[in-house]
XYZ file of C-alpha atoms in Angstrom:
389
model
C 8.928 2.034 -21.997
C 10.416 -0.989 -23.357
C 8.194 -3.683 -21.721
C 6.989 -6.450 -24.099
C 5.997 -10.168 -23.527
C 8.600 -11.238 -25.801
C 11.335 -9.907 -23.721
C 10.565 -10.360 -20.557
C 9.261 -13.956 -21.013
C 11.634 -15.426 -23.254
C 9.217 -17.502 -24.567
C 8.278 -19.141 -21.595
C 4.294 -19.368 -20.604
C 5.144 -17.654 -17.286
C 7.364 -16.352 -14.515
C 7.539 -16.294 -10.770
C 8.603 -13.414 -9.056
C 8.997 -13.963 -5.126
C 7.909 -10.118 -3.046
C 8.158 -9.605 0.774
C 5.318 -8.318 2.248
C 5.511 -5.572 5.069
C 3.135 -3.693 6.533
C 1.048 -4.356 3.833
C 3.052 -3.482 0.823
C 4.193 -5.837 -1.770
C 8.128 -5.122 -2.283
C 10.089 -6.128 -5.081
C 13.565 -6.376 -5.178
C 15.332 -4.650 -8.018
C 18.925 -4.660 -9.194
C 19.506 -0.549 -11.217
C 21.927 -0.617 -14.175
C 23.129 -4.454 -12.946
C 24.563 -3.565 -9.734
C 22.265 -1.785 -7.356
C 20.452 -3.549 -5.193
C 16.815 -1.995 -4.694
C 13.153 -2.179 -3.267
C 10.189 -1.647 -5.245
C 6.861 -1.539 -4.018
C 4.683 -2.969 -6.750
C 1.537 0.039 -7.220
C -1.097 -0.923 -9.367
C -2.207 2.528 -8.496
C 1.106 3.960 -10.204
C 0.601 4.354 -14.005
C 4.724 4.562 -14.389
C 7.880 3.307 -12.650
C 8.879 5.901 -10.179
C 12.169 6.501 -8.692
C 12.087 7.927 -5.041
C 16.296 8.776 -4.956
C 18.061 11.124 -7.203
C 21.139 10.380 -5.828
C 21.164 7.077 -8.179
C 20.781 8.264 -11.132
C 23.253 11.033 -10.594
C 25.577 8.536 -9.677
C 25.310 7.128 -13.155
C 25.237 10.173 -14.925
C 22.073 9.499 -16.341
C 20.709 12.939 -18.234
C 16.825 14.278 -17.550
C 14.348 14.913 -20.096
C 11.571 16.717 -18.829
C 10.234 18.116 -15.331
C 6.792 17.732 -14.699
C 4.583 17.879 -11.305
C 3.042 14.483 -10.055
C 0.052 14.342 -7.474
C 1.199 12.309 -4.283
C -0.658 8.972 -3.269
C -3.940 11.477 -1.235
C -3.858 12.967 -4.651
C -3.055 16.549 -2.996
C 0.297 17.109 -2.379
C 2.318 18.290 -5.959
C 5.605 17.072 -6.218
C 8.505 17.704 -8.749
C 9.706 14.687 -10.683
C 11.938 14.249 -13.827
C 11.753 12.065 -16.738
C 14.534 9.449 -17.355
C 15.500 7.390 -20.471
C 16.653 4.250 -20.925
C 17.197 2.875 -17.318
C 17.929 -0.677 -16.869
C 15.983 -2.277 -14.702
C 16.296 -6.100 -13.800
C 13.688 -8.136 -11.699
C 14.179 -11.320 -10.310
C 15.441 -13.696 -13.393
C 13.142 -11.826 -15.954
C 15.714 -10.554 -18.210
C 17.088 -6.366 -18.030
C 14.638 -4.203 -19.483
C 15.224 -0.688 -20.622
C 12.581 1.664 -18.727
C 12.018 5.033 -19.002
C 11.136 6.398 -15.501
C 10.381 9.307 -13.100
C 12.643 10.472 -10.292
C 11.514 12.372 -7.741
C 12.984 15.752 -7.678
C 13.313 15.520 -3.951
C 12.751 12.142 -1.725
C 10.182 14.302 0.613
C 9.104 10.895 2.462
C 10.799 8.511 3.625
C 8.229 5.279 2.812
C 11.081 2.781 4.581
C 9.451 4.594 7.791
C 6.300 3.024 7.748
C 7.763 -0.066 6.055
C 10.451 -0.749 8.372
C 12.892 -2.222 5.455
C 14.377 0.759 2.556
C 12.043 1.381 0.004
C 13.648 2.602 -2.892
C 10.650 3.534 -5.884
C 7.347 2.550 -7.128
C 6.768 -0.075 -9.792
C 3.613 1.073 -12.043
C 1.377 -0.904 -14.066
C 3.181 0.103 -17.531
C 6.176 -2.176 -16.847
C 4.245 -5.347 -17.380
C 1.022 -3.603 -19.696
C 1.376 -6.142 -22.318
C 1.378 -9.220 -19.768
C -1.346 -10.891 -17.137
C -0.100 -10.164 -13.654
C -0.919 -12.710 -10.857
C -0.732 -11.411 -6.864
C -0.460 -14.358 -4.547
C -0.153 -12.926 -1.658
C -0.731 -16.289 0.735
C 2.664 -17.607 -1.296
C 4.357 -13.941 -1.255
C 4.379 -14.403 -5.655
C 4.227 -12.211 -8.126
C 3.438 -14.153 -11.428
C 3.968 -13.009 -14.893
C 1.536 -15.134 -17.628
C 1.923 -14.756 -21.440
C -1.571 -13.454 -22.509
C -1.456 -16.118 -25.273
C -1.211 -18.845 -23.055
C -3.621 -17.716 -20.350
C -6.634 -18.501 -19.255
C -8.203 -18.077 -15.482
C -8.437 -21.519 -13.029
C -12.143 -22.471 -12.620
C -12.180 -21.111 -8.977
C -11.153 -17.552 -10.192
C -14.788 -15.157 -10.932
C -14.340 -11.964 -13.091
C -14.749 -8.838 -11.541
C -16.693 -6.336 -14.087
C -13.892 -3.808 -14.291
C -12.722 -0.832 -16.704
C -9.060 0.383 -16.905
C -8.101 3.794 -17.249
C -4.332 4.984 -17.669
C -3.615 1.427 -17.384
C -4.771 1.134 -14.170
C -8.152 -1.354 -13.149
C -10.977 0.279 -11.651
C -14.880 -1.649 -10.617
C -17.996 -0.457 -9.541
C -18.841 -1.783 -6.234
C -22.264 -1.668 -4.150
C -21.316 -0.173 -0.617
C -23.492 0.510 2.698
C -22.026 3.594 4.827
C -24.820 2.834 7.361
C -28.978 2.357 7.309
C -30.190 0.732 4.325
C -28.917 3.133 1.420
C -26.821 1.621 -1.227
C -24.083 3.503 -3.160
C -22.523 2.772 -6.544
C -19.378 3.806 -6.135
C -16.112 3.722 -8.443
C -12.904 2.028 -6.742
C -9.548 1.682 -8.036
C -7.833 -1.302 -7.099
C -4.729 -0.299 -5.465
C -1.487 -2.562 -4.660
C 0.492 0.693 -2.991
C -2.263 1.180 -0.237
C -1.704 -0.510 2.979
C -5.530 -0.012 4.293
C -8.511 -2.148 3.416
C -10.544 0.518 1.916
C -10.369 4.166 1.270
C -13.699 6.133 0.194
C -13.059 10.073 -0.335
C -16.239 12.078 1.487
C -16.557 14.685 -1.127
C -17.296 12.471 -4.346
C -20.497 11.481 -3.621
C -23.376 13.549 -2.561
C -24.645 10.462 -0.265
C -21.359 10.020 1.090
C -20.786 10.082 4.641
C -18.820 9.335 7.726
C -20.360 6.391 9.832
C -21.512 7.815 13.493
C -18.305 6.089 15.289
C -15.125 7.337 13.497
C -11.383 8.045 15.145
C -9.366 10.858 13.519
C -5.328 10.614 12.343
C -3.355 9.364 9.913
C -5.305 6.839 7.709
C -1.776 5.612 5.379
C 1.394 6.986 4.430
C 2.268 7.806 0.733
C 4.407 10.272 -1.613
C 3.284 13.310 -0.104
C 3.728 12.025 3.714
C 1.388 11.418 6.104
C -2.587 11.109 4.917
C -4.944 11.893 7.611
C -8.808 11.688 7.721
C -11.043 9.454 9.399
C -11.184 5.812 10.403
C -14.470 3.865 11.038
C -16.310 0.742 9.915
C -18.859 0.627 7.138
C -22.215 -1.801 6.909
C -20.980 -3.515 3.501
C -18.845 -3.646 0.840
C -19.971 -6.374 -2.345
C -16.862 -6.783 -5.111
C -18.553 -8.572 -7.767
C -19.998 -11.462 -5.637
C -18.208 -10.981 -2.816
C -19.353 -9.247 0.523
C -17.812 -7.766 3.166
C -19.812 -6.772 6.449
C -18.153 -4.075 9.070
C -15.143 -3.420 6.948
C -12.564 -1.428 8.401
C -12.485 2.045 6.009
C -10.570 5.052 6.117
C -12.135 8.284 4.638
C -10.646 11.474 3.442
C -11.726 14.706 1.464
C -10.017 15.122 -2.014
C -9.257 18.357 -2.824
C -12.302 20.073 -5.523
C -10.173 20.462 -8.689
C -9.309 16.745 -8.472
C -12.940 16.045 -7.677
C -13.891 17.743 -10.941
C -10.878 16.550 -13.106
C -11.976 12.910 -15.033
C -9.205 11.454 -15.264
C -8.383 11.479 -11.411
C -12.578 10.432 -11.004
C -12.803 7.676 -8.636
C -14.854 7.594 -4.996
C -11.958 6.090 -3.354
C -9.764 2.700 -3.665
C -9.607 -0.899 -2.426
C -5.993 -1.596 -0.599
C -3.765 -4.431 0.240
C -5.518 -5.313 3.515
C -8.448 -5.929 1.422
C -7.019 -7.350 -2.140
C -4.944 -9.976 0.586
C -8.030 -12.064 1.451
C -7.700 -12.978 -2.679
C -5.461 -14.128 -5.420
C -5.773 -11.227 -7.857
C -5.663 -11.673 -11.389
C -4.623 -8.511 -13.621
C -5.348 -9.086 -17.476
C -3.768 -5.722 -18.835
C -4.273 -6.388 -22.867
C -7.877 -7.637 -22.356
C -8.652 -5.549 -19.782
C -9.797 -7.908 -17.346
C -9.609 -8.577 -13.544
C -10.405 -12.244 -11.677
C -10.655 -12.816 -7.670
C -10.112 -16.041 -6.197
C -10.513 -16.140 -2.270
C -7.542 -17.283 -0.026
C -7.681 -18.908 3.415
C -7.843 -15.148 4.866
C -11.112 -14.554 3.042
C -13.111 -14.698 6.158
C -10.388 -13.560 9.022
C -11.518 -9.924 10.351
C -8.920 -7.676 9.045
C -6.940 -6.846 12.586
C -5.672 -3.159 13.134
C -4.301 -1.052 15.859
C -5.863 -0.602 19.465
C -3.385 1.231 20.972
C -4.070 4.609 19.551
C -0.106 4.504 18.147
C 1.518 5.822 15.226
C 5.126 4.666 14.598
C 7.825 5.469 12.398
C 10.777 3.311 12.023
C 14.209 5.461 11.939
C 18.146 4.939 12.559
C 20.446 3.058 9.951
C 19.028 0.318 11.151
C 15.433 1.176 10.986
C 15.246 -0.583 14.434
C 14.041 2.834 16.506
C 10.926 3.207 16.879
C 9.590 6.797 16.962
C 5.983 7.972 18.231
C 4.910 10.084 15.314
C 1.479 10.709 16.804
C -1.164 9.471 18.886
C -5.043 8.902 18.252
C -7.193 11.140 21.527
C -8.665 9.318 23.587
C -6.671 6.113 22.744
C -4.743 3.904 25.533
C -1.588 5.168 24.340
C -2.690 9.084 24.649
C -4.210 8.110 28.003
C -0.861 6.347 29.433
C 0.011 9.951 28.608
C 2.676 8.765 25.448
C 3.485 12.045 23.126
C 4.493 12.632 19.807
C 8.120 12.476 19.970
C 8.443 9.825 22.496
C 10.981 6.930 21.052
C 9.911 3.386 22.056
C 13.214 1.813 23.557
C 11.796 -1.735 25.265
C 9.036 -3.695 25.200
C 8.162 -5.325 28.126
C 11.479 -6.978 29.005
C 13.377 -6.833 25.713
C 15.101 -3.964 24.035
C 12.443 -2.518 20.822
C 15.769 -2.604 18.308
C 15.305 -6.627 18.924
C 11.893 -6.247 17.457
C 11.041 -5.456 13.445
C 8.161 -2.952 12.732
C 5.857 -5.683 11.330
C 6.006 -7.754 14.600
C 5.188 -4.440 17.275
C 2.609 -3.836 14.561
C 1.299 -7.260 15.362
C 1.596 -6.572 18.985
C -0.826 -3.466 18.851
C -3.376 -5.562 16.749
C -3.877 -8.102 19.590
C -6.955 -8.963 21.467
C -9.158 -5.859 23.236
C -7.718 -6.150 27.348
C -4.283 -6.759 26.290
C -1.217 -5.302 28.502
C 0.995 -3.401 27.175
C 4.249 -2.344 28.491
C 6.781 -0.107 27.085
C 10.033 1.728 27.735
C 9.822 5.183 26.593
C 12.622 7.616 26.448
C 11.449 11.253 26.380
C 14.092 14.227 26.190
C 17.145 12.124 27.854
C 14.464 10.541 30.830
C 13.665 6.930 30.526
C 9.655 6.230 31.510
C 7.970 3.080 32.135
C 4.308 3.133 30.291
C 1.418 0.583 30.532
C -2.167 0.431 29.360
C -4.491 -2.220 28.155
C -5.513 -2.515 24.265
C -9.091 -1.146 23.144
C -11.240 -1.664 20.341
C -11.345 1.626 19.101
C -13.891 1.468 16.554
């Protein structure tokens, strides 16, 4: 890659890069070769840049290196992708870079699904490895600092952290229940939409709290991740605590498990990272915190037991792609398949996926009232929102 301070800066102590934010993914806009207009989501997960549509670079002609497999975001799903020289690759009013990237062999997911807007690639950690990388997510900012020139505010605390493949990692005390403490190591993930994601099977002590609901805990590469949702007694992040956190929990597969460079008991998410202004310091290896006004808001999520995917050209149908048991939605007696069409008086296209998401995180007795049409036959559904946790 072709990434260094003194091109991207231009001399300049720092740069602001606006990002939307939907459903709990930062997205970058991107313009390929100078004239194609694309979304990144930024993945400090992501070691390298990673192109989801081969159809653009076969538009330009560009020629592939190498084909190698790459693990999907659950870390179990294999995937084909190629390597790519040379790809220019301009962000905001940072100048063009030259990038060598992956493309996917074959787009197998469709990420602008559980977005709602297209979503076009990844952006890894090696495209700015050289710089400090600032994520305010109250202002919706990425901000690029020369390392020379930086040093943290007062209000930001260091986070003991270690980096590995580029990409930051802590140690963090957790509680699954009772009075046991675990040690566990978290990566700290920009491309995960959840709070926090522990994997069962890494840690002899870890286990699923008594109250869990099963289905699809995130979306990533290799499609839908399922596992387990439930709340945990405490997470601390350096000095910060978090009581009844909202975590999802999943089984990695054993020869990942045993593998060190994929090591890790599971990964802190955007739901989580939000409540902060996060502080990347890629040459020295360093990561600061600062809490935002959402430090103490409970982190909301569903109560309707629903699982949608945005489709159409428009990405304004909604599509049931599953529903929790036991959930208001499964009792109203709403099946995978089902397309949301109105809610309560209004048509659904009128509505964008982050605002129903909204909807379906509202207070526990809230009515709900859809239009649902299910092989050609239009239904009218209702049910009341439930804590399901």
């Amino acid at each position: 890659a072709q990434a260094h301070p003194e091109n991207l800066l231009r001399g300049e102590k720092r740069v602001v890069i606006p990002f939307s934010y939907h459903q709990h993914f930062i997205v970058v806009p991107i313009k390929f070769f100078g004239v194609l207009p694309l979304n990144f989501i930024y993945d400090t997960g992501a070691e390298h840049t990673l192109l989801f549509k081969k159809e653009y670079t076969d538009i330009m002609g560009l020629e592939y290196q190498k084909r190698i497999p790459i693990l999907g975001a659950d870390q179990s799903v294999e995937m084909n992708a190629f390597i790519c020289r040379d790809v220019l690759l301009k962000i905001h009013d940072l100048p063009t870079i030259e990038e060598d990237i992956l493309v996917l062999e074959e787009d197998i997911f469709n990420l602008e699904q559980v977005t709602g807007i297209p979503i076009d690639g990844l952006l890894g950690t090696n495209f700015f490895r050289n710089l400090v990388v600032e994520i305010n997510y109250k202002n919706k900012l990425l901000i690029i600092h020369d390392p020379s020139e930086f040093s943290p505010g007062r209000n930001f605390k260091e986070v003991n952290a270690h980096f590995k493949n580029n990409k930051p990692y802590t140690f963090a005390k957790t509680r699954i229940f009772g009075d046991t403490s675990l040690t566990l190591e978290l990566l700290f993930d920009s491309g995960a939409g959840l709070p926090l994601l522990l994997h069962n099977n890494t840690h002899p002590s870890l286990a699923l709290p008594e109250k869990t609901i099963t289905g699809r805990i995130g979306m990533g590469l290799g499609g839908v991740m399922k596992g387990f949702i439930g709340k945990i007694v405490e997470l601390d992040i350096g000095t910060y605590q978090f009581n009844q956190l909202i975590t999802s929990f999943q089984d990695l597969e054993d020869p990942l498990v045993k593998h060190k460079t994929n090591a890790r008991n599971g990964l802190i998410g955007n739901q989580l990272l939000s409540k902060f202004t996060v502080v990347i310091d890629f040459p020295r290896n360093k990561l600061y915190l600062k809490p935002n006004r959402s430090f103490r808001k409970k982190i909301k999520y569903d109560k309707s037991g629903l699982i949608l995917f945005a489709v159409g050209a428009n990405l304004d149908q909604y599509l049931v792609q599953d529903v929790v048991k036991g959930s208001p939605a499964d009792e109203a007696e709403i099946f995978p398949g089902d397309k949301i069409v109105g809610f309560g008086w209004f048509p659904a296209r009128w509505y964008s996926l982050d605002r129903i998401t909204k909807k379906l995180q509202k207070k526990e007795d809230k009515m709900i009232n859809l239009r649902v049409l299910r092989q050609g036959e239009r239904l009218k559904k209702s049910f009341y929102l439930k804590d399901l946790l």
